[in-house]
Short mmCIF file of C-alpha atoms in Angstrom, two decimals:
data_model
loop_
_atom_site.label_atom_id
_atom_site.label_comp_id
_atom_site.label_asym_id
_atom_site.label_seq_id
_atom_site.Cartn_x
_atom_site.Cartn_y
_atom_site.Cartn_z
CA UNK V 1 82.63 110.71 105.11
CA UNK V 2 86.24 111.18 105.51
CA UNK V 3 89.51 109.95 103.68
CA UNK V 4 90.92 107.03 105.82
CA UNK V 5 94.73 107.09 106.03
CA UNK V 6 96.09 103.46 106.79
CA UNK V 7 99.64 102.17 107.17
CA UNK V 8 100.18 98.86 106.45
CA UNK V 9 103.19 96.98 108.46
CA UNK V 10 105.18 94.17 106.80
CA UNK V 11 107.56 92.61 108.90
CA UNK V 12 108.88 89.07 110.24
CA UNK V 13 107.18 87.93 113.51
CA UNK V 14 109.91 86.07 116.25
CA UNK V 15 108.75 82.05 115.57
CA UNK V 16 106.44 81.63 118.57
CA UNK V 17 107.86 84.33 120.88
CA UNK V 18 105.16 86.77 121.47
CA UNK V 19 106.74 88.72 124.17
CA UNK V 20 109.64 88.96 121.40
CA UNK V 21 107.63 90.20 118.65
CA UNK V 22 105.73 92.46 121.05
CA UNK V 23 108.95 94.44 121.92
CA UNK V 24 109.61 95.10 117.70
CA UNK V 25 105.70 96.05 117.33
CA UNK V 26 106.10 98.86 120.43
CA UNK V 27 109.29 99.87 118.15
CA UNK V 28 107.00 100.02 115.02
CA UNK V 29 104.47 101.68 116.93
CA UNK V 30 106.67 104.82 118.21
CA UNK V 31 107.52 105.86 114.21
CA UNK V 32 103.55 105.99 113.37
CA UNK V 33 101.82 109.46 113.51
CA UNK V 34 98.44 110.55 111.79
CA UNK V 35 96.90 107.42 111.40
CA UNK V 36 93.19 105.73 111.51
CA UNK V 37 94.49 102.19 110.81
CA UNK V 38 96.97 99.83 111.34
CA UNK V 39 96.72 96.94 109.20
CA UNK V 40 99.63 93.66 110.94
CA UNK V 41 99.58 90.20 109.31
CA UNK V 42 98.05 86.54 110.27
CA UNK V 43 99.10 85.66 113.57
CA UNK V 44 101.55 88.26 113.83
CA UNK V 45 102.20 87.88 117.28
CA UNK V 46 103.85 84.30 116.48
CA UNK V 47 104.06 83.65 112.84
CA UNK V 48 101.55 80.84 111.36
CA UNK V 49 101.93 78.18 113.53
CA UNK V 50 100.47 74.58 114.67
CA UNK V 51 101.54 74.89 118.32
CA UNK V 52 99.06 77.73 119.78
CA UNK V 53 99.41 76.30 123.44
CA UNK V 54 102.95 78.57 122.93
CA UNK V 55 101.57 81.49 121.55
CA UNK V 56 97.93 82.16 122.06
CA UNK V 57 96.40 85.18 124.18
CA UNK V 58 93.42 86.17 125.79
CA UNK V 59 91.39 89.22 127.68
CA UNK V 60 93.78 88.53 130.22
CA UNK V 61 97.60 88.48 128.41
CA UNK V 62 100.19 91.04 128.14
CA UNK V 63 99.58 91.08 124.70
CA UNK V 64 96.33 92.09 124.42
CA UNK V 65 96.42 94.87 126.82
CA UNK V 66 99.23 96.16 125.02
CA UNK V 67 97.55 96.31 121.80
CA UNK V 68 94.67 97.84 123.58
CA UNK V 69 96.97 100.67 125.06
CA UNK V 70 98.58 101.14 122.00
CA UNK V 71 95.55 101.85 119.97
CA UNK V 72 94.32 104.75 122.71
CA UNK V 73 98.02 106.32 122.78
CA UNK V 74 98.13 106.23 118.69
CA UNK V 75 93.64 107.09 118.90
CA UNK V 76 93.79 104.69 115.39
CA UNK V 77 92.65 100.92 115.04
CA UNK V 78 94.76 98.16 115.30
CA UNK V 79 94.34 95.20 113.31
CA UNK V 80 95.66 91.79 112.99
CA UNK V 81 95.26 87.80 113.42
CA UNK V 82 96.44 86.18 116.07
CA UNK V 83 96.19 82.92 118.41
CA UNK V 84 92.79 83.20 120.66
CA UNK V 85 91.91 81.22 123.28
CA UNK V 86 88.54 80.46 124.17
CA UNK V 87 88.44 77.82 126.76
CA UNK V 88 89.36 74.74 125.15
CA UNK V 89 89.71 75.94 121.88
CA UNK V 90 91.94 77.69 119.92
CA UNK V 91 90.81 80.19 117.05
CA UNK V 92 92.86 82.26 114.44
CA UNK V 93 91.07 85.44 115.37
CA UNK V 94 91.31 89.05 113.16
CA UNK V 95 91.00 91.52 116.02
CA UNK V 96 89.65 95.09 114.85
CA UNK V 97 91.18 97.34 118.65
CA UNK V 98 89.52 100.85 117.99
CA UNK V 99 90.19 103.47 120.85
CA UNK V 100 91.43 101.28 123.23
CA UNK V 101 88.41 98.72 122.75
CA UNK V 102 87.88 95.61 120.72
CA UNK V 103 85.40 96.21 118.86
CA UNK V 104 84.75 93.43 116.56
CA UNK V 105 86.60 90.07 115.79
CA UNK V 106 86.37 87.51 113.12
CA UNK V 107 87.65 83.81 113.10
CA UNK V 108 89.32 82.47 109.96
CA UNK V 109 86.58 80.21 108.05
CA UNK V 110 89.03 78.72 105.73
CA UNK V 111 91.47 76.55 107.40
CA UNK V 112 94.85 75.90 105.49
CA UNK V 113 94.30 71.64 105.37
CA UNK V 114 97.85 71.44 103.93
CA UNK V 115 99.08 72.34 107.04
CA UNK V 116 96.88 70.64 109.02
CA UNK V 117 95.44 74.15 110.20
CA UNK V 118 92.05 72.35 110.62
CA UNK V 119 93.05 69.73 113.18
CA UNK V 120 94.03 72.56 115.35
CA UNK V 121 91.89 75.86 115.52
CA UNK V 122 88.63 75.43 115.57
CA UNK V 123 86.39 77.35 112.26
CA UNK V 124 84.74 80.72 112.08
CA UNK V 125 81.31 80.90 111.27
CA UNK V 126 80.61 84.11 109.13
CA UNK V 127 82.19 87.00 107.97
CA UNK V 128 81.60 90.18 109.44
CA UNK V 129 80.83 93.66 108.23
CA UNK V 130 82.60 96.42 110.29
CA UNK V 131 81.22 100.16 110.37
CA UNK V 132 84.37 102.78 110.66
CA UNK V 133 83.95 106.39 110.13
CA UNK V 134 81.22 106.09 107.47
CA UNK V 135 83.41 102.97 105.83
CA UNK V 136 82.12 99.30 105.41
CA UNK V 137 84.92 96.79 105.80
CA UNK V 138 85.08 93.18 105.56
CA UNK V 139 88.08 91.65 106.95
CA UNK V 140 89.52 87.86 106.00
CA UNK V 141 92.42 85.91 106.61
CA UNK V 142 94.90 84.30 104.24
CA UNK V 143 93.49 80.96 102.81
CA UNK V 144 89.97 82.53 102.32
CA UNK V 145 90.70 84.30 99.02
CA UNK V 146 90.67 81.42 97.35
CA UNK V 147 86.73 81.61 97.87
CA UNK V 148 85.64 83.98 96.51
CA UNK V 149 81.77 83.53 96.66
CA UNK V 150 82.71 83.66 100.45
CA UNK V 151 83.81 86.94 99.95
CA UNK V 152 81.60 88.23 96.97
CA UNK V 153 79.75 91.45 97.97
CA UNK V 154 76.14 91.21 97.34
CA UNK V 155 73.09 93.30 99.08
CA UNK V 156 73.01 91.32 102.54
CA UNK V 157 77.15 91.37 102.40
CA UNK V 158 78.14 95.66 101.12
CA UNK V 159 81.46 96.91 102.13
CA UNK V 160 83.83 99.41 100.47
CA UNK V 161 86.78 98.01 101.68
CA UNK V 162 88.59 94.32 102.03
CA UNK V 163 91.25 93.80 104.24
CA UNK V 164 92.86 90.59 104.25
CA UNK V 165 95.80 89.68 106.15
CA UNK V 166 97.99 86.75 105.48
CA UNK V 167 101.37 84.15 106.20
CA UNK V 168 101.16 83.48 102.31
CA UNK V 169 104.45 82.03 101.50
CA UNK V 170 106.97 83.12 98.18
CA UNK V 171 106.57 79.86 96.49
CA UNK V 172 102.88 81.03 95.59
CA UNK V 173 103.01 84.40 95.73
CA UNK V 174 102.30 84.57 92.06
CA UNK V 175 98.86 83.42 92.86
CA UNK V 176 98.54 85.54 95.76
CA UNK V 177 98.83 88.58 94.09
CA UNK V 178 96.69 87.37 91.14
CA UNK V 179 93.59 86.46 93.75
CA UNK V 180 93.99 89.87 95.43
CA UNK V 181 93.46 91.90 92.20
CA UNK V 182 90.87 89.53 91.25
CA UNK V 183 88.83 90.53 94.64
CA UNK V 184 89.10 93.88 94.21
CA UNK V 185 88.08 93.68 90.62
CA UNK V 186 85.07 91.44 90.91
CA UNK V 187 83.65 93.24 94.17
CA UNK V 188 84.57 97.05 92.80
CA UNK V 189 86.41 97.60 96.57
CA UNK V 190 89.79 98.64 97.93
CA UNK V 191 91.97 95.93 99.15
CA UNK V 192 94.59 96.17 101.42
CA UNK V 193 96.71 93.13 102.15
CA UNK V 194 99.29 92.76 104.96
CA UNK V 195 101.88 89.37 104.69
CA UNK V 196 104.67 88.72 106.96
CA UNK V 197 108.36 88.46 105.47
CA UNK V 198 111.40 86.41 106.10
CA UNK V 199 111.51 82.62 106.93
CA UNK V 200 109.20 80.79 109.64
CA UNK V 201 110.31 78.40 112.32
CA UNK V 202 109.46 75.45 109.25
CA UNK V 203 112.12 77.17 107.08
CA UNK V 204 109.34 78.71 104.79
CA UNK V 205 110.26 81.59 103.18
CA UNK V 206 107.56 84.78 102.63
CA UNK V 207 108.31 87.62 100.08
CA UNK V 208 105.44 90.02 101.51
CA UNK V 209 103.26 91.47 98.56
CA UNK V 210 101.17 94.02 101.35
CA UNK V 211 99.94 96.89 99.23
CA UNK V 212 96.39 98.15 98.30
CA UNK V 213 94.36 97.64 95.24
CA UNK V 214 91.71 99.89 93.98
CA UNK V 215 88.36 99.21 93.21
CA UNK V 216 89.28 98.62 89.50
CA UNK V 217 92.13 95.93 90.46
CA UNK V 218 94.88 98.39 89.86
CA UNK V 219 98.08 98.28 92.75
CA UNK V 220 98.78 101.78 93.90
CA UNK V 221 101.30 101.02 96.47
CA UNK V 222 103.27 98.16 97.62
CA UNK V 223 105.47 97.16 100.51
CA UNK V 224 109.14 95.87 98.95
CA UNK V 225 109.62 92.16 98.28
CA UNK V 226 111.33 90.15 101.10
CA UNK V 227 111.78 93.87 103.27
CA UNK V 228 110.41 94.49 106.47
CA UNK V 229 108.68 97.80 105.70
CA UNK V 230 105.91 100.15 106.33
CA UNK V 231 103.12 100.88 103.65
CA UNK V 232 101.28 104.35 103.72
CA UNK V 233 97.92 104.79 102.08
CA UNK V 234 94.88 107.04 101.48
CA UNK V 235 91.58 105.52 100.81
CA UNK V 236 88.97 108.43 99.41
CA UNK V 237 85.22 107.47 99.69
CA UNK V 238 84.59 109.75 96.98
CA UNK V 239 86.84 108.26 93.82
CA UNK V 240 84.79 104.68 95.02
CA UNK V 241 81.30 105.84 94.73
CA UNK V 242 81.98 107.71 91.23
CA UNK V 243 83.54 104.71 89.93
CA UNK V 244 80.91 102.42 91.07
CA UNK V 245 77.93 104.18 90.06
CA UNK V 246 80.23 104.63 86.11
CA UNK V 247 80.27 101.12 86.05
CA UNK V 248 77.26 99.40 87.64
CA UNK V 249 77.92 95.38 87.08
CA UNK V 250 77.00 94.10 90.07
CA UNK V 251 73.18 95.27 88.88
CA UNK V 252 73.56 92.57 86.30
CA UNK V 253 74.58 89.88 88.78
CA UNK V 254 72.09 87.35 89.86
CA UNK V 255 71.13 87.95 93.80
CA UNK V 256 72.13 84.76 96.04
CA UNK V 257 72.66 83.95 99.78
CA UNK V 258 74.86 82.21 101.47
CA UNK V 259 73.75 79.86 104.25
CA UNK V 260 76.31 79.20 106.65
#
């Protein structure tokens, strides 16, 4: 099982301009070499908005193709949320682009109430487990941290590796880095988390945070607060499995199921 080397891009979407932010991605794109996986933030296409009729894609958009293209040129994965439209409904949809290929996608479960998120994306039914190179990862968006039974890794739900991706803004970013530690403590996996920076179309500002925890809840790297920056890190399969089988807790945890 091989080392995974993942960059991590924090940046500032255009405010519901797609084609916009689609022209500073192929930028981004160019300066990456020697990668497995690109990690981009909620809706990073658009920023985290309530109008998806303006930004949302589909099989069929610019968009799309281009991230398919640009995961065969770079032969990595390319990761993200963004708008998805499925007929009449609109979902904020993780897309996991391996090889030119989509190869799995998840829809956000949580939906952020405060903004009314519910009222207009419609709600993801499970997580998923994806299999990468001899990795397990389970990717969420933003607001589902907050759950973390949702999240907790048990024997019907293993992975090695969260990745959540986010619009968390700077007036709780306190709590957003305490609930990422606290994942990757409680589940013994590597988390990487990718949040947008700079100030939305609703004048909210977003400091970033992206960076990757280890298994014992520990940050070994981090983007720069408030700067549009790239994040380079090295996840080793071996340091995981040691440290798990040192410190065995989840034996002592009562086994549940989640119904959804």
């Amino acid at each position: 099982m091989q080392d995974l080397r993942i960059q991590i891009l924090q940046f500032a979407p255009a405010w519901e301009d797609i084609k916009a932010t689609q022209q500073q991605l192929a930028i981004q794109f160019k300066e990456l070499k020697d990668v497995d996986i690109v990690v981009l933030p909620e809706m990073f296409l658009s920023g985290f908005t309530m109008n998806p009729e303006n930004s949302a894609i589909d099989q069929n958009s610019e968009q799309y193709k281009f991230l398919l293209e640009q995961s065969k040129v770079l032969n990595c994965v390319v990761c993200g949320s963004v708008i998805w439209k499925d007929g009449d409904k609109y979902y904020n949809r993780f897309l996991w682009i391996e090889g030119g290929l989509e190869k799995y996608h998840y829809n956000k479960r949580h939906l952020f109430s405060l903004a009314g998120e519910e009222k207009v994306y419609a709600k993801g039914e499970k997580p998923i487990i994806i299999d990468y190179r001899g990795w397990r990862i389970a990717p969420f968006i933003c607001y589902d941290i907050r759950f973390p039974v949702y999240m907790r890794r048990r024997k019907d739900f293993d992975y090695d590796v969260l990745i959540v991706v986010a619009s968390w803004p700077e007036r709780r970013h306190f709590a957003w880095q305490q609930l990422l530690a606290a994942r990757a403590i409680e589940n013994q996996a590597y988390l990487i988390a990718s949040n947008r920076v700079g100030i939305d179309g609703k004048g909210i500002l977003h400091e970033g945070g992206s960076g990757m925890w280890d298994y014992s809840g520990k940050k070994k790297a981090a983007a720069q607060s408030f700067k549009e920056e790239r994040v380079g890190v090295l996840l080793q399969k071996e340091s995981i499995e040691k440290f798990r089988n040192q410190f065995r807790f989840l034996d002592d945890a009562d086994e549940f199921r989640i119904e959804y």
